[in-house]
XYZ file of C-alpha atoms in Angstrom:
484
model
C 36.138 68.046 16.505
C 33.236 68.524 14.340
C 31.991 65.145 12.624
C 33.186 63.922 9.259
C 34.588 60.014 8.433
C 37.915 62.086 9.114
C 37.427 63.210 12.748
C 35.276 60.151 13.470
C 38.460 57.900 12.434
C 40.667 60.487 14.577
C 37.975 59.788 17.204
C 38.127 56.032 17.236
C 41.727 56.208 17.318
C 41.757 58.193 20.659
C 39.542 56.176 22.197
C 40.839 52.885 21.313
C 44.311 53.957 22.972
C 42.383 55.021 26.227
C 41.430 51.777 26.905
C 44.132 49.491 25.132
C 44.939 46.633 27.804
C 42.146 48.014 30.140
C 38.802 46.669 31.107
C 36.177 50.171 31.993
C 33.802 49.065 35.014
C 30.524 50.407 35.213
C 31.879 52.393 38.039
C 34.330 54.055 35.561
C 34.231 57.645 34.861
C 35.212 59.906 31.811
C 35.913 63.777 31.590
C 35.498 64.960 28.382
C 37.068 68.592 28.810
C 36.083 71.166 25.601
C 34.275 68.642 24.026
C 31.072 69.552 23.266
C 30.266 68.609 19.931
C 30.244 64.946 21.572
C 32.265 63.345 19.182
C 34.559 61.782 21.241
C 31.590 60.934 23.289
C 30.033 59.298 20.054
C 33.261 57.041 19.757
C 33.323 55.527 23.534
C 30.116 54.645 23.300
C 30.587 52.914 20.142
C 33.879 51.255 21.340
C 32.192 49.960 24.502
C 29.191 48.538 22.972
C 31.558 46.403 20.079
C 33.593 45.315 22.858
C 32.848 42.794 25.798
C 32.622 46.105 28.118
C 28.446 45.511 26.985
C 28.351 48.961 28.846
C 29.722 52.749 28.844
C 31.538 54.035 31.585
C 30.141 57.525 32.709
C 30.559 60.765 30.821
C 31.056 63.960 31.721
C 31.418 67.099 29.509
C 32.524 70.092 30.300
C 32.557 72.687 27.558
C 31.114 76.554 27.437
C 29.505 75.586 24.058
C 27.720 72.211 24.483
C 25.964 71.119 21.494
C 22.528 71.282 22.045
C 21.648 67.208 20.079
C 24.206 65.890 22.772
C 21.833 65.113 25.902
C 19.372 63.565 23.513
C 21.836 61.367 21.406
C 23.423 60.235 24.860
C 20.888 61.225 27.746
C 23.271 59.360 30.413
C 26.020 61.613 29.846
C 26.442 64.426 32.599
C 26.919 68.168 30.920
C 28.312 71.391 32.590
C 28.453 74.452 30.273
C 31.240 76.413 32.290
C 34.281 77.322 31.424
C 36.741 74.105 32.054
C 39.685 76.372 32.751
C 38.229 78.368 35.146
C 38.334 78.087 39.024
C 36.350 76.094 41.062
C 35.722 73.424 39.347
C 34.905 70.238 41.571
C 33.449 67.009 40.076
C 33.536 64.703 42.771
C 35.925 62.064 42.798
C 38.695 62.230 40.192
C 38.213 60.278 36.824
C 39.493 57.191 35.601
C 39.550 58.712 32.137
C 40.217 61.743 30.460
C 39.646 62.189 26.893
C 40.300 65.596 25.225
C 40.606 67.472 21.927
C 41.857 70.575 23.567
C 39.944 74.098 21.846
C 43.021 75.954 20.277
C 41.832 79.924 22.008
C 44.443 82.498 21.569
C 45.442 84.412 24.549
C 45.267 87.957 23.047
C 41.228 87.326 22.639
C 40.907 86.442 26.036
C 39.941 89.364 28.834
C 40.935 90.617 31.612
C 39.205 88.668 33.648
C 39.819 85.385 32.142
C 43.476 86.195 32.011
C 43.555 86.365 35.366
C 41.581 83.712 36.360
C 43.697 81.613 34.692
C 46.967 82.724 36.114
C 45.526 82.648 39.473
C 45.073 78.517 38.456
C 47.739 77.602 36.519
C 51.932 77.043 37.070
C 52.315 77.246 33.148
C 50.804 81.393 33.367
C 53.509 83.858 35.050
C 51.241 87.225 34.961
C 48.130 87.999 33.429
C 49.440 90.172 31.190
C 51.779 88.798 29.745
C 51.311 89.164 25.617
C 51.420 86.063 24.693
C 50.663 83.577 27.027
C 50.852 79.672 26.870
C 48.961 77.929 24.638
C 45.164 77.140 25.270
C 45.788 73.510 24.632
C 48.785 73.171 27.726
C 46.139 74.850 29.738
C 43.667 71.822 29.257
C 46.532 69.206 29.471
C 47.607 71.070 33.143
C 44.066 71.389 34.625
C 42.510 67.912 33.223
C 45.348 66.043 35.316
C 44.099 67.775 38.086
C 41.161 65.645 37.656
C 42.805 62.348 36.608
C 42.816 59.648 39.197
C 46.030 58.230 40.862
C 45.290 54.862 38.545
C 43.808 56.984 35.465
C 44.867 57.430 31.901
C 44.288 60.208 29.987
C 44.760 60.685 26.095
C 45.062 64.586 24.633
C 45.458 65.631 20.591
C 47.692 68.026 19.906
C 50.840 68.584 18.160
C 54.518 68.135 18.476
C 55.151 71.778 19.833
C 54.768 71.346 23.653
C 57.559 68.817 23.210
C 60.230 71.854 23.005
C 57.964 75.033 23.393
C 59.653 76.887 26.369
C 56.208 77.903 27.683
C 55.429 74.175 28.878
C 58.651 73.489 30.040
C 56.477 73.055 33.964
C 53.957 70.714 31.805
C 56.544 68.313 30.117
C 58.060 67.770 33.556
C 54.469 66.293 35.092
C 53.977 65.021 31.594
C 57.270 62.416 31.609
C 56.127 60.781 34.511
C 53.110 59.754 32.930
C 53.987 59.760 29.273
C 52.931 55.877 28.467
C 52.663 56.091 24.458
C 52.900 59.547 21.754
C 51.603 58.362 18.271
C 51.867 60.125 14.819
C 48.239 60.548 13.628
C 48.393 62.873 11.170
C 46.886 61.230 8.548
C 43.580 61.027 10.462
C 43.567 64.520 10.975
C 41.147 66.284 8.644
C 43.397 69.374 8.222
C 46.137 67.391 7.349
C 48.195 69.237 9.645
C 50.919 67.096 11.956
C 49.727 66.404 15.261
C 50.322 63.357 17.689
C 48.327 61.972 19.851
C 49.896 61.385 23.703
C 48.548 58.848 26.269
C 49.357 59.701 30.101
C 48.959 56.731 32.744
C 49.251 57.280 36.098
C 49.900 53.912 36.502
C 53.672 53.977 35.724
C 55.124 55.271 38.660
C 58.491 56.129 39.242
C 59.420 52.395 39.795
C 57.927 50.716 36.937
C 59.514 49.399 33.300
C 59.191 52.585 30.757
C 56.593 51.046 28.197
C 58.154 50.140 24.456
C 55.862 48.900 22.025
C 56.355 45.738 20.196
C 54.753 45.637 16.943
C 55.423 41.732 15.819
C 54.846 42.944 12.060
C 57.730 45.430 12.318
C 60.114 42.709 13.914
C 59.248 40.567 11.107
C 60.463 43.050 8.752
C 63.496 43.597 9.898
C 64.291 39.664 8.592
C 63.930 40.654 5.146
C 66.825 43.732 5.705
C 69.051 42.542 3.287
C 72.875 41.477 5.000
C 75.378 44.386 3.503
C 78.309 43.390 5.909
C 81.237 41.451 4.941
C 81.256 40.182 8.609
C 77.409 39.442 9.024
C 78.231 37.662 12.762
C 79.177 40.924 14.219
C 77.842 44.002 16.185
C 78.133 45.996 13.057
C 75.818 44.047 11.610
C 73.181 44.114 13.401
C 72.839 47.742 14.771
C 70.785 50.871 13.645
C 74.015 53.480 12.389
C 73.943 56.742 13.332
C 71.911 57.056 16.391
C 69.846 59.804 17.404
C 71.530 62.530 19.313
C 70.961 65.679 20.930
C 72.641 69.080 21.272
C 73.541 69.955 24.781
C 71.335 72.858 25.308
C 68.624 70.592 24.257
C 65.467 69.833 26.992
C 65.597 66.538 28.784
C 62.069 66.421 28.702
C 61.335 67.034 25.540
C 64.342 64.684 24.717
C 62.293 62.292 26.765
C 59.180 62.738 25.368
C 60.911 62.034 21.830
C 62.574 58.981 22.720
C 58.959 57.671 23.511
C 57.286 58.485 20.340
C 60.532 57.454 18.369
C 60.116 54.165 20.669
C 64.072 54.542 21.113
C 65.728 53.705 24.163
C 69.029 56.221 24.306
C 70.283 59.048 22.216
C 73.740 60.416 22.201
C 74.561 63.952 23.441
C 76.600 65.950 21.034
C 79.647 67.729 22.572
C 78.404 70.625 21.185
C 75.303 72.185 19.161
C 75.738 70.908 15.465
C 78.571 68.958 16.279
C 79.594 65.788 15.644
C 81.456 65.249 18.316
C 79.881 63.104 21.329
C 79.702 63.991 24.730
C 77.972 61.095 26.331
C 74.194 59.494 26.356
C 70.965 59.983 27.869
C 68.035 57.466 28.170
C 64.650 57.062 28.744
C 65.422 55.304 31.929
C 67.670 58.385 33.421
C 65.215 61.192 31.648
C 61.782 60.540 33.014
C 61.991 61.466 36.965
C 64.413 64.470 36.085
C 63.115 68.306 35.985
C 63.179 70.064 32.826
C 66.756 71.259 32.000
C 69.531 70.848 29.771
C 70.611 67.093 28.625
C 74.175 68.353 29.108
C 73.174 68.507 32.969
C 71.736 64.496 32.370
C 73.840 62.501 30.328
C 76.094 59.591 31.347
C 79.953 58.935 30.170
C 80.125 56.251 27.498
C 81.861 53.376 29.096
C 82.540 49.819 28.478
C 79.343 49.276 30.135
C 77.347 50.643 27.567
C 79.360 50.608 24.197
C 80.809 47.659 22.417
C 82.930 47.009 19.400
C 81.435 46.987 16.118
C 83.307 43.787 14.777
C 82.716 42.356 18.396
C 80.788 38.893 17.698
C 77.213 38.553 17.921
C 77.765 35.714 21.089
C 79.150 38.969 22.816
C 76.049 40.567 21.591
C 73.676 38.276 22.808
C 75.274 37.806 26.035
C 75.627 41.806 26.928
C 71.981 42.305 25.641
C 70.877 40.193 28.130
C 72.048 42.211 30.919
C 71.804 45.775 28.973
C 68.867 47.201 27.013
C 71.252 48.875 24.183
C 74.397 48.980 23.650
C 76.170 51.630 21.580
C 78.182 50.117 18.712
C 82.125 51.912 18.214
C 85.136 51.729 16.031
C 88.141 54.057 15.850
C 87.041 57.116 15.253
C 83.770 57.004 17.440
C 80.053 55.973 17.829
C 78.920 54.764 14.439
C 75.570 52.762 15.541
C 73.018 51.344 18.372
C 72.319 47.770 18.640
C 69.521 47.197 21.520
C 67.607 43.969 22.651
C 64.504 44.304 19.936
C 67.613 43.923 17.549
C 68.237 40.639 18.342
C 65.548 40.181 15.510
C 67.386 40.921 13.303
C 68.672 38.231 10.215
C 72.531 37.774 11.331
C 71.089 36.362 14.456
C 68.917 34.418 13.482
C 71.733 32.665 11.072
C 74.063 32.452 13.613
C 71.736 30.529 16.045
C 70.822 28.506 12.952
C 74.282 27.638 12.540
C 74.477 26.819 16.451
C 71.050 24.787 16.456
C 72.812 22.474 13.384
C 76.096 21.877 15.694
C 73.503 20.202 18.740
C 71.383 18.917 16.346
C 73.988 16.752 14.385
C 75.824 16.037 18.038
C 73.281 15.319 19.515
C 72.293 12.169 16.540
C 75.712 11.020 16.359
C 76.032 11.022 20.373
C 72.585 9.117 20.365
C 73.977 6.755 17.323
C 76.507 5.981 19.607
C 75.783 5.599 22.953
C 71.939 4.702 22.937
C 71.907 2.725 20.184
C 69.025 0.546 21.760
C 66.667 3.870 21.949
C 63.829 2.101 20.156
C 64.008 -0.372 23.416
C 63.902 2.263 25.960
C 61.399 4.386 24.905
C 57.985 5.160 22.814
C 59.445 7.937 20.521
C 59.185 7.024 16.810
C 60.487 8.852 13.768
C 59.999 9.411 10.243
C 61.421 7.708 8.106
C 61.982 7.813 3.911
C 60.692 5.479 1.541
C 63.980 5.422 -0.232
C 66.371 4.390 2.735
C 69.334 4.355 0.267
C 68.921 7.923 0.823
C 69.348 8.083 4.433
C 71.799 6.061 7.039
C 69.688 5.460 9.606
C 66.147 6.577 11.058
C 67.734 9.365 13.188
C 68.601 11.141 10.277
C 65.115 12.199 9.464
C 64.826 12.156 13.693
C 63.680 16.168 14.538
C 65.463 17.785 17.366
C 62.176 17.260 19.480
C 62.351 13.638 18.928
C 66.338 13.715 19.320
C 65.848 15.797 22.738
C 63.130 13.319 23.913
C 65.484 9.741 23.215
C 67.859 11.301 25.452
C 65.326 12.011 28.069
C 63.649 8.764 28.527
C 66.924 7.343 27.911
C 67.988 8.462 31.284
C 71.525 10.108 29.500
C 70.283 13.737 30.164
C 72.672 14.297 32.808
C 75.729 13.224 30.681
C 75.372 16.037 28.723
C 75.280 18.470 30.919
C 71.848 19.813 29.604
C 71.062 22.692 32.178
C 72.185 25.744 32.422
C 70.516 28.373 35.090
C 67.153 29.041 34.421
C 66.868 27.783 31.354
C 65.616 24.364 30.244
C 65.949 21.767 27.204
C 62.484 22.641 26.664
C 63.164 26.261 26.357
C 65.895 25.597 22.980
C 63.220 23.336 21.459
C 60.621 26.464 21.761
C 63.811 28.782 20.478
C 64.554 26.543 17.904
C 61.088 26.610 16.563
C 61.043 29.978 16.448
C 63.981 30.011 14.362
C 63.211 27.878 12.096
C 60.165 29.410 11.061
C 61.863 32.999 11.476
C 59.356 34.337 14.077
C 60.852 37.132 16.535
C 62.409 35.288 19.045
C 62.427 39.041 21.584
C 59.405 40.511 22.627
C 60.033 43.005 25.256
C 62.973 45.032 26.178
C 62.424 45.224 29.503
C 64.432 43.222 32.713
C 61.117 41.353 33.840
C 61.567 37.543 33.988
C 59.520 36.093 30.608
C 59.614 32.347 31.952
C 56.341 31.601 32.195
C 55.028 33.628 29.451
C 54.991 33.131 25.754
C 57.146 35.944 25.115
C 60.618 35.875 25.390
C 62.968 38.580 26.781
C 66.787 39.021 26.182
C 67.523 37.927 29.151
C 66.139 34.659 29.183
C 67.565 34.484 25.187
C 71.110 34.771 26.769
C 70.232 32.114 28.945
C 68.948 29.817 26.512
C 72.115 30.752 24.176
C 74.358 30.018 26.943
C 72.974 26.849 27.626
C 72.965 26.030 23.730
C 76.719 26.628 23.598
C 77.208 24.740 27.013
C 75.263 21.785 25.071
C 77.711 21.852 21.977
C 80.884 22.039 24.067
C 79.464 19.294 25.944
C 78.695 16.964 22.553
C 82.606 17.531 21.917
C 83.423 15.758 19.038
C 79.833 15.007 18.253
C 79.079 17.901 17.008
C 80.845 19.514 14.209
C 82.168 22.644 14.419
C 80.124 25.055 11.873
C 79.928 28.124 13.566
């Protein structure tokens, strides 16, 4: 990676997804394998001294052509001019990091020697001399997770090959069991040629949540996707049409590995290669702890657990999100769409529970009209209220649902309306409301985890909070009018 404002912005890239949501300790170690030119070594240490870190985390470089400014730019950073994929190799303790631009060497230039030194070390080699050989960057990927630590991350550049390349069919399988994040930077990338960046954790084990990104600027956007249906309070009209799919010969890890950078959750598996038939699905979820073979041999049927009606209403939606991260979205003549929990963002939803939030809101004034009509006695909540009261009937009418929620509260008539519902709290549809109202994503995480206590919000807890909004109106009765 020699040094230009290209490579240093592909540099600072790298490094700032090695340690996104971590905090390096001085006891901290990173491999830098082929790195030489010290580059990447240049952008940690520039990274940790902008951030709170207020220190670098130790370096080592291992490279058969170390430039020769390195040890007096950085003269804390260990050097060992060998050959990295060589045998032998023994650093201590594994490292917490791993941060690698990985030499591109082609195997015909290699000798003798070196071929067989490096099938006697690596799975992704089967004889040394075979003519072409995996690539030299596979070899790096293979042998630096050797000296990754059970808890380390690792970040690699390379490009979207190894994702279907039959040589590295033995890497993608140790790769999807660590593949946290794989991110399109070609436009950092001097040459201008497409590569991707992958980040490996250790960290997610075979038990834990698959990572999805949530990127609040994206869920914003998807408010301003203008309403085409004719139906807008449906399935249809909130889902993502035709979904992606694979052919059944297809790799399920290099599926996998797609779904990740794609940030999708499930893809459908075509009955047949260039078909458009569908056989079933395959997700993220089922992909990752599998060995590398076909996604014929991994897909699941498409039942009613998984698939719902396209003019199915977006109550149905909302409630089946909440126990399902997608759902795939059918008519007649097939699978014509996805809808999963991120959708939930989406504008149809967001008018519907507008709609719903004006049913309590009105029921809930005319039930306080009526039955606590000595509120101003009882409590300390005041209101608003319009200089020209011609133009309103009362006070409550400029009353906001906080202040409505809070009369009813210190009025002691909470329990009359039935206002609880599971988990999920008055408090909780105030926050939802708010975040309606001012069109802010109201999901932030696909995953199962209870959000209760955080300020994000999962779909689970949204189905709560809907359920208990529509246990509210029903409750109101003739209150509230009936809008939605």
């Amino acid at each position: 990676m020699a040094e230009n404002d290209s490579s240093r912005g592909l540099a600072d890239v790298m490094v700032s997804h090695l340690f996104a949501n971590r905090d390096a300790t001085r006891l901290d170690r990173v491999l830098y394998p082929g790195c030489g030119d010290g580059e990447l070594v240049r952008a940690v240490h520039d990274y940790c001294e902008g951030t709170t870190f207020g220190y670098t985390p130790k370096s080592v470089v291992v490279d058969t052509d170390v430039s020769d400014s390195l040890p007096d730019r950085y003269p804390d950073v260990e050097t060992h001019e060998v050959d990295f994929l060589g045998e032998g190799l023994n650093f201590g303790r594994k490292f917490d990091y791993v941060l690698c631009d990985p030499p591109k060497v082609s195997w015909t230039t290699l000798s003798r020697e070196q071929r067989r030194a490096y099938a006697t070390n690596s799975a992704l080699v089967t004889t040394d001399d075979d003519p072409v050989g995996p690539r030299s960057d596979f070899l790096f990927i293979e042998q630096s997770l050797r000296h990754l630590s059970n808890r380390g991350r690792a970040v690699f550049l390379t490009d979207e090959k190894y994702k279907d390349d039959p040589t590295a069919s033995r890497l993608r399988e140790s790769l999807s069991k660590r593949v946290q994040d794989v991110v399109d930077v070609t436009q950092h990338v001097p040459s201008g040629s497409e590569s991707v960046v992958t980040v490996l954790d250790n960290r997610f084990g075979p038990l834990s949540d698959p990572p999805f990104k949530y990127e609040p600027a994206q869920h914003e956007a998807l408010l301003n996707v203008r309403i085409e249906e004719d139906q807008p309070f449906t399935a249809r009209a909130t889902m993502t049409e035709d979904p992606v799919s694979y052919g059944p010969d297809e790799s399920s890890t290099a599926a996998y590995i797609d779904l990740m950078q794609d940030d999708y959750d499930a893809g459908l598996v075509r009955s047949e290669e260039g078909s458009s038939g569908v056989s079933g699905y395959v997700s993220r979820e089922s992909l990752r702890l599998g060995s590398d073979q076909p996604v014929s041999e991994c897909q699941k049927r498409l039942t009613g657990r998984v698939t719902i009606p396209g003019d199915a209403h977006i109550s149905d939606v909302v409630e089946r999100l909440g126990r399902e991260r997608f759902l795939f979205v059918e008519n007649v003549t097939g699978v014509e769409g996805v809808v999963t929990r991120f959708d939930l963002n989406r504008l149809p939803v967001y008018l519907h529970l507008y709609d719903c939030f004006s049913e309590f809101e009105i029921g809930l004034r005319n039930f306080v009209r009526e039955n606590v009509s000595d509120w101003r006695e009882r409590g300390d909540v005041r209101v608003g209220t319009t200089p020209t009261t011609d133009l309103v009937s009362d006070e409550l009418t400029t009353a906001q649902l906080s202040d409505l929620i809070e009369i009813v509260e210190e009025s002691g008539v909470r329990s009359e309306l039935g206002l609880e519902y599971s988990d999920s709290s008055i408090d909780d549809l105030r926050k939802l409301r708010n975040a309606v109202a001012h069109y802010n994503p109201i999901v932030h995480t696909m995953g199962d985890t209870p959000t209760w206590d955080e300020a994000r919000r999962g779909a689970p807890q949204l189905a709560s909070e809907y359920a208990l909004l529509q246990s509210s109106i029903s409750e109101l009765g003739e209150y509230a009018p009936a809008i939605h």
